[in-house]
């Protein structure tokens, strides 16, 4: 026993000494790792071919000058050779050296980290394709369409430089998407609303602007991409090569037209200039570049800068078609998404690429068109022939075509008349994709779960702008997820992987952990109500652009999400021990359409009958007029309604809570159907009346109702007067100005425009 005890003591002693030695060594090594030296003393870490530079932390601390920290010198651009990459839909996509130089940047490579349909993967397990594949596909189609036009109509004088610009616009059009694409935009709205509540401020005072769209970030990322190569657009010298801002590639070399021999490269005509890059940006938007300091939503620009002449206007419609919405972006993602989700061949696009041509056409939406709205009222009564005569008074110089020639007309991408039913099919497919794929209830449910995860992490998680290529010692910046789109160096790091990163670092945040686990186990929020809103009867009574819905559904559809949530809780907040928690309810007012709200999108396209096709060889001023095709000629192909409205309610809580929610919604819905707005307004007259009409009616029936109360506290008058007393004859909730604006926004063709 004594021997054993002695042995034990000596082992223990040695163990203690070994332990303290190990701790000492580890401490030393830990410090060495932080210092960037080797783990084993004396032996330097392999450099992996990277020149040793001062660590970023030192650089920041010392505020070292520009001399120490320059842009990484790029390998010499030697012209290279054109490569091809395989593609799911287009089989093969060609990549010229210039194109490759843009593809191999952090900004474009980031797209590989964004799934095209991040949330739909919860429903269709094989829709795992990413935005880089889609962007390469769009670039390929954009080039094909531009080349088809160049080949068929040499009179349009499309240059090789313009084709490469349009191709690059196709590549860059989605650079501004956030993680999980549209979920990021929804998440930002949630954070904005929450912060307004916390800070008790109005939308206008909120620090988080809501005018942001992903196209804004696309423009920012194009600038970042050029900066990565040490170049910038110079708005003061538009017709010169890009401004050199570092020791990257020589702008003259890099952005030269790609299929030229090396000795031709440095000639100014063969180089992509600042004007060309502005043109690329305008092709991405399908609209003029917003002025400095404006977002796309606030834009007041009415002139293109890159290609300002009217006879080149159609070039901007290839990647983003502002007239009809039928562009190479949609052609690619419909084909790609359908192929992955539904297993269809997805080869509808060939006709739209090959059969396209350019002709004159009446502006489909002159009231909203940035070019036409200024002189819409002056010319709106005149026929096409009358408007064409205005041109005769002016000198007929093709390249000097002026804004005032042919008012309310554009040179547009048009199709032969035989394609009218194919076009209808295209828009019907669009509707199906939105209905079954993009806004599928499980996909939306996953989207809300992801939004909750991001919103929960937003207050404490920060992303830094640290970049090893930093040349100017910029101030360190640490931004929230919701604000990452303000800085390109932060945004470039924000991808779908943010959920994985949060999962790794969420050890102490139990709620966050639980939510992420729900996502991993596909334990999504339950959709407990899906209530269709019937479309109204069209025809002559319709004189407003509001959604035209059935009289019985008008009251429900006129409410806002928050009003419905409050109404539900106040109808019955508790039943047999199950409590309805306001925070567990999500209400979604879903509008899906065929591309142009409740209007026929094919009416926004222009077609040419077969006998006029030979006229396409004429010079630009004498190109034929393409027209809208009479709906009667393809009546059997037209759906009965173009827009679908649905109210959906999701429950974050338990199954019992979900069941109660579904019952309570049915009760509230019944009460609403009996409300005066549904029963007393003559059918068909709803839209022609001003708001004062229905107010008068309900005032009579309620008696003690005062309009001032109605307008001053919308939600409380709703809950006090309507829900608690219930039944007919009480004040219904009424559409406020805000609600109406929201409905119009939902209907506007901008929604779902680009994915
Ligand atoms: Zn127009
Ligand atoms: Zn796209």
Short mmCIF file of C-alpha atoms and ligand atoms in Angstrom, two decimals, residues 310 313 322-323 361-373 375 407-410, ligand 1:
data_model
loop_
_atom_site.label_atom_id
_atom_site.label_comp_id
_atom_site.label_asym_id
_atom_site.label_seq_id
_atom_site.Cartn_x
_atom_site.Cartn_y
_atom_site.Cartn_z
CA UNK A 310 -33.17 57.35 -79.51
CA UNK A 313 -32.89 52.87 -77.06
CA UNK A 322 -39.10 47.92 -69.14
CA UNK A 323 -41.93 47.74 -71.69
CA UNK A 361 -44.08 50.78 -81.53
CA UNK A 362 -46.51 52.90 -79.50
CA UNK A 363 -45.34 53.28 -75.91
CA UNK A 364 -47.31 50.66 -73.92
CA UNK A 365 -47.41 52.73 -70.73
CA UNK A 366 -46.87 56.41 -71.64
CA UNK A 367 -48.17 57.73 -68.30
CA UNK A 368 -45.36 56.03 -66.37
CA UNK A 369 -42.66 55.95 -69.09
CA UNK A 370 -39.81 58.28 -68.09
CA UNK A 371 -39.52 59.52 -71.67
CA UNK A 372 -43.19 59.89 -72.57
CA UNK A 373 -44.88 61.11 -69.41
CA UNK A 375 -45.59 65.14 -73.22
CA UNK A 407 -43.82 61.37 -79.53
CA UNK A 408 -45.11 58.44 -77.46
CA UNK A 409 -43.26 55.98 -79.72
CA UNK A 410 -40.12 53.93 -79.18
ZN1 LIG B 1 -42.60 55.69 -73.53
#
